Short mmCIF file of N, CA and C in Angstrom, two decimals:
data_model
loop_
_atom_site.label_atom_id
_atom_site.label_comp_id
_atom_site.label_asym_id
_atom_site.label_seq_id
_atom_site.Cartn_x
_atom_site.Cartn_y
_atom_site.Cartn_z
N MET A 1 -48.13 5.72 32.39
CA MET A 1 -49.06 6.70 32.89
C MET A 1 -49.97 6.09 33.94
N TRP A 2 -50.37 4.84 33.72
CA TRP A 2 -51.21 4.18 34.72
C TRP A 2 -50.53 4.18 36.07
N LEU A 3 -49.25 3.94 36.10
CA LEU A 3 -48.51 3.89 37.37
C LEU A 3 -48.55 5.25 38.08
N VAL A 4 -48.44 6.32 37.31
CA VAL A 4 -48.53 7.67 37.90
C VAL A 4 -49.93 7.88 38.49
N LEU A 5 -50.97 7.55 37.71
CA LEU A 5 -52.34 7.72 38.21
C LEU A 5 -52.59 6.84 39.43
N TRP A 6 -52.07 5.63 39.42
CA TRP A 6 -52.22 4.72 40.56
C TRP A 6 -51.49 5.27 41.79
N SER A 7 -50.29 5.82 41.59
CA SER A 7 -49.53 6.35 42.73
C SER A 7 -50.21 7.56 43.37
N PHE A 8 -51.00 8.29 42.60
CA PHE A 8 -51.76 9.42 43.14
C PHE A 8 -53.15 8.99 43.62
N ILE A 9 -53.34 7.69 43.75
CA ILE A 9 -54.58 7.08 44.23
C ILE A 9 -55.77 7.49 43.37
N LEU A 10 -55.54 7.60 42.08
CA LEU A 10 -56.63 7.88 41.14
C LEU A 10 -57.10 6.60 40.45
N TYR A 11 -56.37 5.52 40.63
CA TYR A 11 -56.75 4.20 40.11
C TYR A 11 -56.60 3.19 41.22
N PHE A 12 -57.51 2.23 41.21
CA PHE A 12 -57.43 1.14 42.16
C PHE A 12 -57.25 -0.15 41.38
N ALA A 13 -56.34 -0.98 41.86
CA ALA A 13 -56.07 -2.25 41.20
C ALA A 13 -56.24 -3.37 42.21
N HIS A 14 -56.76 -4.47 41.74
CA HIS A 14 -56.76 -5.68 42.54
C HIS A 14 -56.42 -6.85 41.63
N ARG A 15 -56.04 -7.93 42.25
CA ARG A 15 -55.64 -9.10 41.48
C ARG A 15 -56.84 -9.67 40.73
N GLY A 16 -56.60 -9.98 39.47
CA GLY A 16 -57.65 -10.54 38.64
C GLY A 16 -57.41 -12.02 38.37
N VAL A 17 -58.22 -12.55 37.50
CA VAL A 17 -58.06 -13.93 37.05
C VAL A 17 -57.61 -13.85 35.60
N TRP A 18 -56.34 -14.13 35.38
CA TRP A 18 -55.74 -13.98 34.06
C TRP A 18 -56.17 -15.13 33.18
N SER A 19 -57.42 -15.08 32.72
CA SER A 19 -58.01 -16.23 32.05
C SER A 19 -58.01 -16.15 30.54
N ARG A 20 -57.95 -14.97 29.97
CA ARG A 20 -58.07 -14.85 28.52
C ARG A 20 -56.84 -14.22 27.88
N TRP A 21 -55.67 -14.43 28.45
CA TRP A 21 -54.47 -13.77 27.96
C TRP A 21 -54.16 -14.14 26.51
N PHE A 22 -54.38 -15.39 26.12
CA PHE A 22 -54.06 -15.78 24.74
C PHE A 22 -55.00 -15.09 23.76
N ASP A 23 -56.29 -15.05 24.08
CA ASP A 23 -57.24 -14.33 23.22
C ASP A 23 -56.89 -12.84 23.14
N ASP A 24 -56.53 -12.26 24.30
CA ASP A 24 -56.12 -10.85 24.30
C ASP A 24 -54.89 -10.64 23.43
N LEU A 25 -53.93 -11.55 23.53
CA LEU A 25 -52.71 -11.41 22.75
C LEU A 25 -52.98 -11.54 21.26
N LEU A 26 -53.71 -12.57 20.88
CA LEU A 26 -53.94 -12.84 19.46
C LEU A 26 -54.96 -11.90 18.84
N PHE A 27 -56.13 -11.81 19.42
CA PHE A 27 -57.23 -11.09 18.78
C PHE A 27 -57.26 -9.60 19.10
N ASN A 28 -57.10 -9.25 20.37
CA ASN A 28 -57.19 -7.84 20.75
C ASN A 28 -55.90 -7.07 20.52
N SER A 29 -54.78 -7.75 20.52
CA SER A 29 -53.51 -7.05 20.41
C SER A 29 -52.82 -7.30 19.06
N TYR A 30 -52.52 -8.54 18.74
CA TYR A 30 -51.74 -8.84 17.54
C TYR A 30 -52.46 -8.44 16.25
N ILE A 31 -53.66 -8.94 16.07
CA ILE A 31 -54.39 -8.65 14.82
C ILE A 31 -54.66 -7.16 14.71
N SER A 32 -55.08 -6.55 15.81
CA SER A 32 -55.35 -5.11 15.81
C SER A 32 -54.08 -4.33 15.46
N ALA A 33 -52.98 -4.66 16.09
CA ALA A 33 -51.72 -3.93 15.85
C ALA A 33 -51.27 -4.08 14.40
N VAL A 34 -51.30 -5.29 13.88
CA VAL A 34 -50.83 -5.50 12.51
C VAL A 34 -51.72 -4.76 11.51
N LEU A 35 -53.02 -4.94 11.61
CA LEU A 35 -53.92 -4.31 10.65
C LEU A 35 -53.91 -2.79 10.74
N GLU A 36 -53.96 -2.26 11.96
CA GLU A 36 -53.97 -0.81 12.12
C GLU A 36 -52.65 -0.18 11.70
N GLU A 37 -51.54 -0.80 12.02
CA GLU A 37 -50.25 -0.23 11.64
C GLU A 37 -50.01 -0.33 10.14
N LEU A 38 -50.45 -1.42 9.53
CA LEU A 38 -50.36 -1.51 8.06
C LEU A 38 -51.16 -0.38 7.42
N ALA A 39 -52.37 -0.16 7.93
CA ALA A 39 -53.24 0.86 7.35
C ALA A 39 -52.73 2.27 7.63
N PHE A 40 -52.51 2.60 8.92
CA PHE A 40 -52.24 3.99 9.28
C PHE A 40 -50.79 4.42 9.11
N ARG A 41 -49.84 3.53 9.33
CA ARG A 41 -48.44 3.90 9.13
C ARG A 41 -47.93 3.41 7.77
N GLY A 42 -48.20 2.15 7.45
CA GLY A 42 -47.68 1.57 6.21
C GLY A 42 -48.29 2.14 4.95
N VAL A 43 -49.55 2.57 5.01
CA VAL A 43 -50.21 3.12 3.80
C VAL A 43 -50.49 4.61 3.96
N ILE A 44 -51.33 4.97 4.91
CA ILE A 44 -51.80 6.36 5.03
C ILE A 44 -50.65 7.33 5.29
N LEU A 45 -49.80 7.05 6.27
CA LEU A 45 -48.70 7.96 6.57
C LEU A 45 -47.78 8.10 5.35
N ARG A 46 -47.48 7.00 4.69
CA ARG A 46 -46.58 7.06 3.53
C ARG A 46 -47.20 7.84 2.38
N VAL A 47 -48.48 7.64 2.11
CA VAL A 47 -49.14 8.38 1.03
C VAL A 47 -49.18 9.87 1.36
N LEU A 48 -49.59 10.19 2.57
CA LEU A 48 -49.64 11.60 2.98
C LEU A 48 -48.25 12.24 2.97
N ALA A 49 -47.21 11.47 3.32
CA ALA A 49 -45.85 12.00 3.31
C ALA A 49 -45.41 12.39 1.91
N ARG A 50 -45.82 11.63 0.94
CA ARG A 50 -45.45 11.95 -0.45
C ARG A 50 -46.19 13.19 -0.95
N VAL A 51 -47.40 13.40 -0.43
CA VAL A 51 -48.20 14.55 -0.87
C VAL A 51 -47.85 15.82 -0.10
N TRP A 52 -47.81 15.74 1.25
CA TRP A 52 -47.64 16.94 2.08
C TRP A 52 -46.37 16.96 2.91
N GLY A 53 -45.54 15.95 2.83
CA GLY A 53 -44.33 15.90 3.63
C GLY A 53 -44.53 15.04 4.88
N VAL A 54 -43.42 14.62 5.45
CA VAL A 54 -43.46 13.67 6.57
C VAL A 54 -44.08 14.28 7.82
N ARG A 55 -43.73 15.51 8.14
CA ARG A 55 -44.26 16.13 9.36
C ARG A 55 -45.79 16.22 9.32
N ALA A 56 -46.32 16.72 8.23
CA ALA A 56 -47.77 16.82 8.10
C ALA A 56 -48.40 15.43 8.08
N ALA A 57 -47.73 14.48 7.47
CA ALA A 57 -48.26 13.12 7.39
C ALA A 57 -48.38 12.48 8.77
N VAL A 58 -47.41 12.73 9.64
CA VAL A 58 -47.48 12.20 11.01
C VAL A 58 -48.71 12.76 11.71
N ILE A 59 -48.91 14.06 11.62
CA ILE A 59 -50.06 14.71 12.28
C ILE A 59 -51.38 14.23 11.68
N LEU A 60 -51.50 14.28 10.36
CA LEU A 60 -52.76 13.91 9.70
C LEU A 60 -53.10 12.43 9.90
N SER A 61 -52.12 11.55 9.78
CA SER A 61 -52.40 10.12 9.97
C SER A 61 -52.77 9.84 11.43
N SER A 62 -52.19 10.60 12.36
CA SER A 62 -52.53 10.44 13.79
C SER A 62 -53.96 10.88 14.07
N ILE A 63 -54.38 11.97 13.43
CA ILE A 63 -55.77 12.43 13.59
C ILE A 63 -56.73 11.38 13.03
N LEU A 64 -56.43 10.85 11.85
CA LEU A 64 -57.28 9.81 11.27
C LEU A 64 -57.30 8.57 12.16
N PHE A 65 -56.16 8.22 12.74
CA PHE A 65 -56.07 7.08 13.66
C PHE A 65 -56.98 7.30 14.86
N GLY A 66 -56.94 8.49 15.44
CA GLY A 66 -57.80 8.80 16.58
C GLY A 66 -59.27 8.75 16.21
N LEU A 67 -59.62 9.35 15.06
CA LEU A 67 -61.02 9.34 14.62
C LEU A 67 -61.52 7.93 14.33
N ALA A 68 -60.64 7.06 13.89
CA ALA A 68 -61.03 5.67 13.63
C ALA A 68 -61.40 4.94 14.92
N HIS A 69 -60.97 5.48 16.06
CA HIS A 69 -61.28 4.88 17.36
C HIS A 69 -62.43 5.60 18.07
N PHE A 70 -63.20 6.38 17.33
CA PHE A 70 -64.27 7.17 17.92
C PHE A 70 -65.29 6.31 18.67
N ALA A 71 -65.55 5.12 18.19
CA ALA A 71 -66.52 4.25 18.84
C ALA A 71 -66.09 3.83 20.24
N HIS A 72 -64.81 4.01 20.57
CA HIS A 72 -64.30 3.62 21.88
C HIS A 72 -64.70 4.57 23.00
N GLY A 73 -65.10 5.80 22.67
CA GLY A 73 -65.44 6.68 23.78
C GLY A 73 -65.56 8.13 23.41
N SER A 74 -65.14 8.95 24.33
CA SER A 74 -65.34 10.39 24.28
C SER A 74 -64.32 11.09 23.39
N TRP A 75 -64.57 12.38 23.17
CA TRP A 75 -63.62 13.20 22.42
C TRP A 75 -62.30 13.31 23.16
N LEU A 76 -62.34 13.35 24.48
CA LEU A 76 -61.11 13.39 25.25
C LEU A 76 -60.29 12.13 25.01
N GLY A 77 -60.98 11.00 24.92
CA GLY A 77 -60.30 9.75 24.61
C GLY A 77 -59.69 9.75 23.22
N ILE A 78 -60.39 10.35 22.27
CA ILE A 78 -59.87 10.44 20.90
C ILE A 78 -58.60 11.27 20.88
N PHE A 79 -58.60 12.41 21.61
CA PHE A 79 -57.38 13.22 21.69
C PHE A 79 -56.25 12.44 22.34
N GLY A 80 -56.60 11.65 23.36
CA GLY A 80 -55.59 10.81 24.00
C GLY A 80 -54.99 9.80 23.04
N ILE A 81 -55.81 9.19 22.21
CA ILE A 81 -55.30 8.24 21.23
C ILE A 81 -54.44 8.94 20.18
N ILE A 82 -54.87 10.11 19.75
CA ILE A 82 -54.07 10.88 18.77
C ILE A 82 -52.69 11.17 19.36
N ILE A 83 -52.65 11.66 20.59
CA ILE A 83 -51.39 12.07 21.20
C ILE A 83 -50.56 10.87 21.65
N ASN A 84 -51.16 10.00 22.45
CA ASN A 84 -50.40 8.93 23.09
C ASN A 84 -50.10 7.74 22.18
N ALA A 85 -50.88 7.58 21.13
CA ALA A 85 -50.63 6.45 20.24
C ALA A 85 -50.30 6.91 18.83
N GLY A 86 -51.19 7.68 18.21
CA GLY A 86 -51.01 8.04 16.81
C GLY A 86 -49.70 8.75 16.52
N VAL A 87 -49.44 9.83 17.23
CA VAL A 87 -48.20 10.59 16.98
C VAL A 87 -46.99 9.76 17.38
N ALA A 88 -47.03 9.14 18.54
CA ALA A 88 -45.87 8.36 19.00
C ALA A 88 -45.54 7.21 18.05
N LEU A 89 -46.55 6.46 17.63
CA LEU A 89 -46.30 5.34 16.72
C LEU A 89 -45.85 5.82 15.35
N GLY A 90 -46.43 6.93 14.88
CA GLY A 90 -45.98 7.51 13.62
C GLY A 90 -44.53 7.94 13.68
N LEU A 91 -44.14 8.57 14.78
CA LEU A 91 -42.75 9.02 14.92
C LEU A 91 -41.79 7.84 15.04
N LEU A 92 -42.20 6.79 15.74
CA LEU A 92 -41.34 5.60 15.80
C LEU A 92 -41.13 4.99 14.42
N TYR A 93 -42.18 5.01 13.62
CA TYR A 93 -42.07 4.53 12.25
C TYR A 93 -41.14 5.41 11.43
N VAL A 94 -41.26 6.71 11.58
CA VAL A 94 -40.39 7.64 10.85
C VAL A 94 -38.93 7.47 11.30
N ILE A 95 -38.71 7.36 12.59
CA ILE A 95 -37.35 7.24 13.13
C ILE A 95 -36.67 5.97 12.64
N THR A 96 -37.38 4.85 12.71
CA THR A 96 -36.75 3.57 12.38
C THR A 96 -36.89 3.21 10.90
N GLY A 97 -37.94 3.71 10.25
CA GLY A 97 -38.20 3.31 8.88
C GLY A 97 -38.70 1.88 8.80
N ARG A 98 -39.10 1.33 9.91
CA ARG A 98 -39.53 -0.07 9.97
C ARG A 98 -40.92 -0.18 10.57
N LEU A 99 -41.80 -0.84 9.88
CA LEU A 99 -43.16 -1.01 10.35
C LEU A 99 -43.23 -1.93 11.56
N TRP A 100 -42.30 -2.87 11.67
CA TRP A 100 -42.34 -3.78 12.81
C TRP A 100 -42.21 -3.04 14.13
N MET A 101 -41.53 -1.89 14.15
CA MET A 101 -41.38 -1.14 15.39
C MET A 101 -42.73 -0.63 15.88
N SER A 102 -43.50 0.00 14.98
CA SER A 102 -44.81 0.51 15.42
C SER A 102 -45.76 -0.65 15.70
N ILE A 103 -45.66 -1.74 14.96
CA ILE A 103 -46.51 -2.91 15.24
C ILE A 103 -46.18 -3.47 16.62
N GLY A 104 -44.90 -3.63 16.91
CA GLY A 104 -44.49 -4.16 18.22
C GLY A 104 -44.91 -3.29 19.38
N MET A 105 -44.75 -1.99 19.23
CA MET A 105 -45.15 -1.07 20.29
C MET A 105 -46.67 -1.08 20.48
N HIS A 106 -47.40 -1.10 19.38
CA HIS A 106 -48.87 -1.14 19.43
C HIS A 106 -49.33 -2.42 20.10
N LEU A 107 -48.77 -3.54 19.69
CA LEU A 107 -49.14 -4.84 20.26
C LEU A 107 -48.84 -4.86 21.76
N GLY A 108 -47.65 -4.46 22.13
CA GLY A 108 -47.27 -4.46 23.54
C GLY A 108 -48.16 -3.56 24.39
N TYR A 109 -48.45 -2.38 23.87
CA TYR A 109 -49.29 -1.43 24.59
C TYR A 109 -50.68 -2.00 24.82
N ASP A 110 -51.30 -2.50 23.73
CA ASP A 110 -52.65 -3.04 23.85
C ASP A 110 -52.70 -4.24 24.79
N PHE A 111 -51.71 -5.12 24.69
CA PHE A 111 -51.70 -6.32 25.53
C PHE A 111 -51.52 -5.96 27.00
N ILE A 112 -50.57 -5.10 27.30
CA ILE A 112 -50.33 -4.72 28.69
C ILE A 112 -51.54 -4.00 29.27
N GLU A 113 -52.13 -3.09 28.47
CA GLU A 113 -53.28 -2.33 28.97
C GLU A 113 -54.47 -3.24 29.28
N SER A 114 -54.80 -4.14 28.37
CA SER A 114 -56.00 -4.95 28.59
C SER A 114 -55.74 -6.22 29.39
N SER A 115 -54.73 -6.97 29.03
CA SER A 115 -54.55 -8.28 29.64
C SER A 115 -53.75 -8.24 30.93
N VAL A 116 -52.73 -7.43 31.01
CA VAL A 116 -51.93 -7.38 32.23
C VAL A 116 -52.54 -6.43 33.25
N LEU A 117 -52.82 -5.19 32.85
CA LEU A 117 -53.37 -4.22 33.79
C LEU A 117 -54.88 -4.34 33.95
N GLY A 118 -55.54 -4.98 33.01
CA GLY A 118 -56.99 -5.17 33.10
C GLY A 118 -57.78 -3.88 33.02
N ILE A 119 -57.29 -2.92 32.23
CA ILE A 119 -58.02 -1.67 32.04
C ILE A 119 -59.10 -1.91 31.00
N GLY A 120 -60.34 -1.68 31.39
CA GLY A 120 -61.46 -1.95 30.50
C GLY A 120 -61.74 -3.44 30.36
N SER A 121 -61.21 -4.23 31.25
CA SER A 121 -61.34 -5.69 31.18
C SER A 121 -61.49 -6.24 32.59
N HIS A 122 -62.18 -7.34 32.70
CA HIS A 122 -62.36 -7.98 34.01
C HIS A 122 -61.62 -9.31 34.09
N HIS A 123 -60.75 -9.56 33.12
CA HIS A 123 -60.06 -10.85 33.10
C HIS A 123 -58.55 -10.71 32.95
N GLY A 124 -58.00 -9.57 33.37
CA GLY A 124 -56.56 -9.37 33.28
C GLY A 124 -55.85 -9.91 34.51
N LEU A 125 -54.52 -9.87 34.47
CA LEU A 125 -53.72 -10.25 35.62
C LEU A 125 -54.10 -9.35 36.80
N LEU A 126 -54.28 -8.07 36.50
CA LEU A 126 -54.84 -7.11 37.45
C LEU A 126 -56.17 -6.64 36.88
N VAL A 127 -57.00 -6.08 37.72
CA VAL A 127 -58.22 -5.42 37.26
C VAL A 127 -58.16 -4.01 37.84
N ASN A 128 -58.27 -3.03 36.96
CA ASN A 128 -58.14 -1.63 37.35
C ASN A 128 -59.41 -0.87 37.10
N ALA A 129 -59.63 0.12 37.94
CA ALA A 129 -60.77 1.02 37.75
C ALA A 129 -60.37 2.38 38.31
N PRO A 130 -60.87 3.46 37.68
CA PRO A 130 -60.58 4.79 38.22
C PRO A 130 -61.27 4.97 39.56
N LYS A 131 -60.72 5.85 40.36
CA LYS A 131 -61.29 6.16 41.68
C LYS A 131 -62.71 6.68 41.50
N PRO A 132 -63.68 6.10 42.19
CA PRO A 132 -65.05 6.59 42.09
C PRO A 132 -65.13 8.06 42.53
N GLY A 133 -65.83 8.85 41.73
CA GLY A 133 -66.01 10.25 42.05
C GLY A 133 -64.90 11.17 41.55
N ALA A 134 -63.78 10.59 41.10
CA ALA A 134 -62.70 11.42 40.57
C ALA A 134 -63.10 11.96 39.20
N ALA A 135 -62.67 13.14 38.88
CA ALA A 135 -63.01 13.77 37.60
C ALA A 135 -62.49 12.93 36.44
N ALA A 136 -63.34 12.75 35.44
CA ALA A 136 -62.98 11.95 34.27
C ALA A 136 -61.78 12.52 33.52
N TRP A 137 -61.63 13.85 33.51
CA TRP A 137 -60.49 14.45 32.81
C TRP A 137 -59.19 14.11 33.50
N LEU A 138 -59.26 13.78 34.81
CA LEU A 138 -58.07 13.46 35.58
C LEU A 138 -57.71 11.98 35.50
N THR A 139 -58.71 11.11 35.38
CA THR A 139 -58.47 9.67 35.37
C THR A 139 -58.66 9.04 33.99
N GLY A 140 -59.36 9.73 33.12
CA GLY A 140 -59.73 9.15 31.84
C GLY A 140 -61.09 8.49 31.91
N GLY A 141 -61.66 8.41 33.11
CA GLY A 141 -63.00 7.84 33.29
C GLY A 141 -63.11 6.43 32.75
N ALA A 142 -64.24 6.13 32.15
CA ALA A 142 -64.49 4.79 31.62
C ALA A 142 -63.59 4.45 30.44
N PHE A 143 -63.05 5.47 29.76
CA PHE A 143 -62.18 5.24 28.61
C PHE A 143 -60.84 4.65 29.02
N GLY A 144 -60.34 5.07 30.17
CA GLY A 144 -59.04 4.59 30.63
C GLY A 144 -58.01 5.70 30.68
N PRO A 145 -56.81 5.37 31.13
CA PRO A 145 -55.77 6.38 31.33
C PRO A 145 -55.42 7.20 30.08
N ASP A 146 -55.62 6.68 28.89
CA ASP A 146 -55.32 7.45 27.68
C ASP A 146 -56.11 8.74 27.60
N ALA A 147 -57.30 8.76 28.18
CA ALA A 147 -58.16 9.95 28.12
C ALA A 147 -57.89 10.91 29.27
N ALA A 148 -56.94 10.59 30.12
CA ALA A 148 -56.60 11.46 31.24
C ALA A 148 -55.70 12.59 30.76
N VAL A 149 -56.02 13.80 31.17
CA VAL A 149 -55.21 14.95 30.77
C VAL A 149 -53.75 14.79 31.21
N PRO A 150 -53.46 14.27 32.43
CA PRO A 150 -52.05 14.05 32.77
C PRO A 150 -51.34 13.11 31.80
N ALA A 151 -52.05 12.10 31.29
CA ALA A 151 -51.46 11.18 30.31
C ALA A 151 -51.15 11.91 29.01
N MET A 152 -52.03 12.81 28.63
CA MET A 152 -51.79 13.57 27.40
C MET A 152 -50.62 14.53 27.55
N ILE A 153 -50.48 15.11 28.73
CA ILE A 153 -49.33 16.00 28.97
C ILE A 153 -48.03 15.20 28.89
N LEU A 154 -48.00 14.05 29.54
CA LEU A 154 -46.83 13.18 29.46
C LEU A 154 -46.59 12.74 28.01
N GLY A 155 -47.66 12.41 27.29
CA GLY A 155 -47.54 12.02 25.88
C GLY A 155 -46.97 13.12 25.03
N VAL A 156 -47.39 14.36 25.26
CA VAL A 156 -46.85 15.50 24.50
C VAL A 156 -45.36 15.63 24.77
N LEU A 157 -44.94 15.50 26.02
CA LEU A 157 -43.51 15.62 26.35
C LEU A 157 -42.70 14.52 25.66
N ILE A 158 -43.21 13.31 25.67
CA ILE A 158 -42.53 12.21 24.99
C ILE A 158 -42.48 12.47 23.49
N ASN A 159 -43.60 12.93 22.93
CA ASN A 159 -43.65 13.20 21.49
C ASN A 159 -42.72 14.34 21.08
N VAL A 160 -42.55 15.33 21.93
CA VAL A 160 -41.61 16.42 21.61
C VAL A 160 -40.19 15.85 21.47
N ALA A 161 -39.82 14.96 22.38
CA ALA A 161 -38.49 14.33 22.30
C ALA A 161 -38.38 13.46 21.04
N LEU A 162 -39.42 12.67 20.76
CA LEU A 162 -39.40 11.83 19.55
C LEU A 162 -39.38 12.69 18.29
N TRP A 163 -40.16 13.76 18.28
CA TRP A 163 -40.21 14.67 17.12
C TRP A 163 -38.83 15.27 16.85
N HIS A 164 -38.20 15.72 17.92
CA HIS A 164 -36.86 16.30 17.79
C HIS A 164 -35.89 15.27 17.22
N TYR A 165 -35.94 14.07 17.71
CA TYR A 165 -35.06 13.02 17.22
C TYR A 165 -35.39 12.66 15.78
N ALA A 166 -36.66 12.54 15.45
CA ALA A 166 -37.07 12.15 14.10
C ALA A 166 -36.68 13.18 13.06
N PHE A 167 -36.77 14.45 13.40
CA PHE A 167 -36.56 15.50 12.41
C PHE A 167 -35.29 16.32 12.67
N ARG A 168 -34.35 15.74 13.37
CA ARG A 168 -33.08 16.43 13.56
C ARG A 168 -32.40 16.60 12.20
N LYS A 169 -31.62 17.60 12.07
CA LYS A 169 -30.97 17.90 10.80
C LYS A 169 -29.85 16.91 10.52
N ARG A 170 -29.90 16.28 9.39
CA ARG A 170 -28.81 15.43 8.90
C ARG A 170 -28.84 15.50 7.39
N PRO A 171 -27.71 15.68 6.82
CA PRO A 171 -27.68 15.85 5.36
C PRO A 171 -27.98 14.54 4.62
N SER A 172 -28.69 14.68 3.52
CA SER A 172 -28.94 13.53 2.66
C SER A 172 -27.87 13.51 1.58
N GLU A 173 -27.93 12.53 0.73
CA GLU A 173 -26.94 12.40 -0.32
C GLU A 173 -26.91 13.61 -1.23
N ASP A 174 -28.07 14.25 -1.43
CA ASP A 174 -28.10 15.41 -2.32
C ASP A 174 -28.02 16.73 -1.54
N GLY A 175 -27.66 16.66 -0.24
CA GLY A 175 -27.44 17.87 0.54
C GLY A 175 -28.65 18.40 1.28
N ARG A 176 -29.86 17.85 1.01
CA ARG A 176 -31.06 18.31 1.73
C ARG A 176 -31.13 17.62 3.09
N ALA A 177 -31.75 18.27 4.04
CA ALA A 177 -31.93 17.67 5.35
C ALA A 177 -33.28 16.97 5.39
N GLU A 178 -33.26 15.67 5.56
CA GLU A 178 -34.49 14.88 5.60
C GLU A 178 -34.43 13.90 6.75
N PRO A 179 -35.57 13.46 7.26
CA PRO A 179 -35.55 12.44 8.30
C PRO A 179 -35.11 11.10 7.73
N GLU A 180 -34.70 10.23 8.62
CA GLU A 180 -34.22 8.89 8.24
C GLU A 180 -35.24 8.12 7.42
N PHE A 181 -36.49 8.47 7.56
CA PHE A 181 -37.60 7.81 6.87
C PHE A 181 -37.35 7.66 5.38
N PHE A 182 -36.65 8.61 4.76
CA PHE A 182 -36.41 8.57 3.32
C PHE A 182 -34.97 8.24 2.96
N HIS A 183 -34.18 7.77 3.91
CA HIS A 183 -32.77 7.52 3.64
C HIS A 183 -32.50 6.05 3.34
N GLY A 184 -33.05 5.56 2.30
CA GLY A 184 -32.73 4.20 1.86
C GLY A 184 -33.38 3.10 2.66
N ALA A 185 -34.01 3.43 3.78
CA ALA A 185 -34.68 2.40 4.56
C ALA A 185 -36.02 2.11 3.92
N ASP A 186 -36.36 0.86 3.84
CA ASP A 186 -37.66 0.49 3.29
C ASP A 186 -38.66 0.58 4.41
N PRO A 187 -39.52 1.62 4.43
CA PRO A 187 -40.45 1.80 5.53
C PRO A 187 -41.41 0.64 5.73
N ALA A 188 -41.61 -0.18 4.75
CA ALA A 188 -42.52 -1.31 4.92
C ALA A 188 -41.82 -2.49 5.55
N GLY A 189 -40.49 -2.46 5.65
CA GLY A 189 -39.70 -3.60 6.12
C GLY A 189 -39.72 -3.83 7.57
#
């Protein structure tokens, strides 16, 4: 999404000083990804799935994931996190049945956003900032591209494809149609 915003001249990038990449990788990306994915996909999504079903669990755990990031910014940013991260990561977990997939995607996303693209950071390989004077709903403002309405539209389109794949009809051993999430795969694995 950043590339789309940049191509429409809504973001400006310049070369940064890639000085804290290891700290970004270990502390801002790895630890955050592991702890958040264990909590929101490994525990919360699984518990909610047993109570209300997998579809509701993906939505509810994504909303909780977004609300847990409230300190990061605006309500628009929270919706961006729910759509672009919470739902997508939950669906990847449901599709694969493996927590490492959502951890890897979370880690990669956080690392690229902060350390490589320098969004919200002044020590990345690049340093990015939204175009001065551009509407915050269009660029995400100080929150970053996740809070941009175009990013959320793209996120919804991606999530529709993931949702369709995750919940496509396939018979289980007892004849019911269930997502792969419950087909013998250990979701914690």
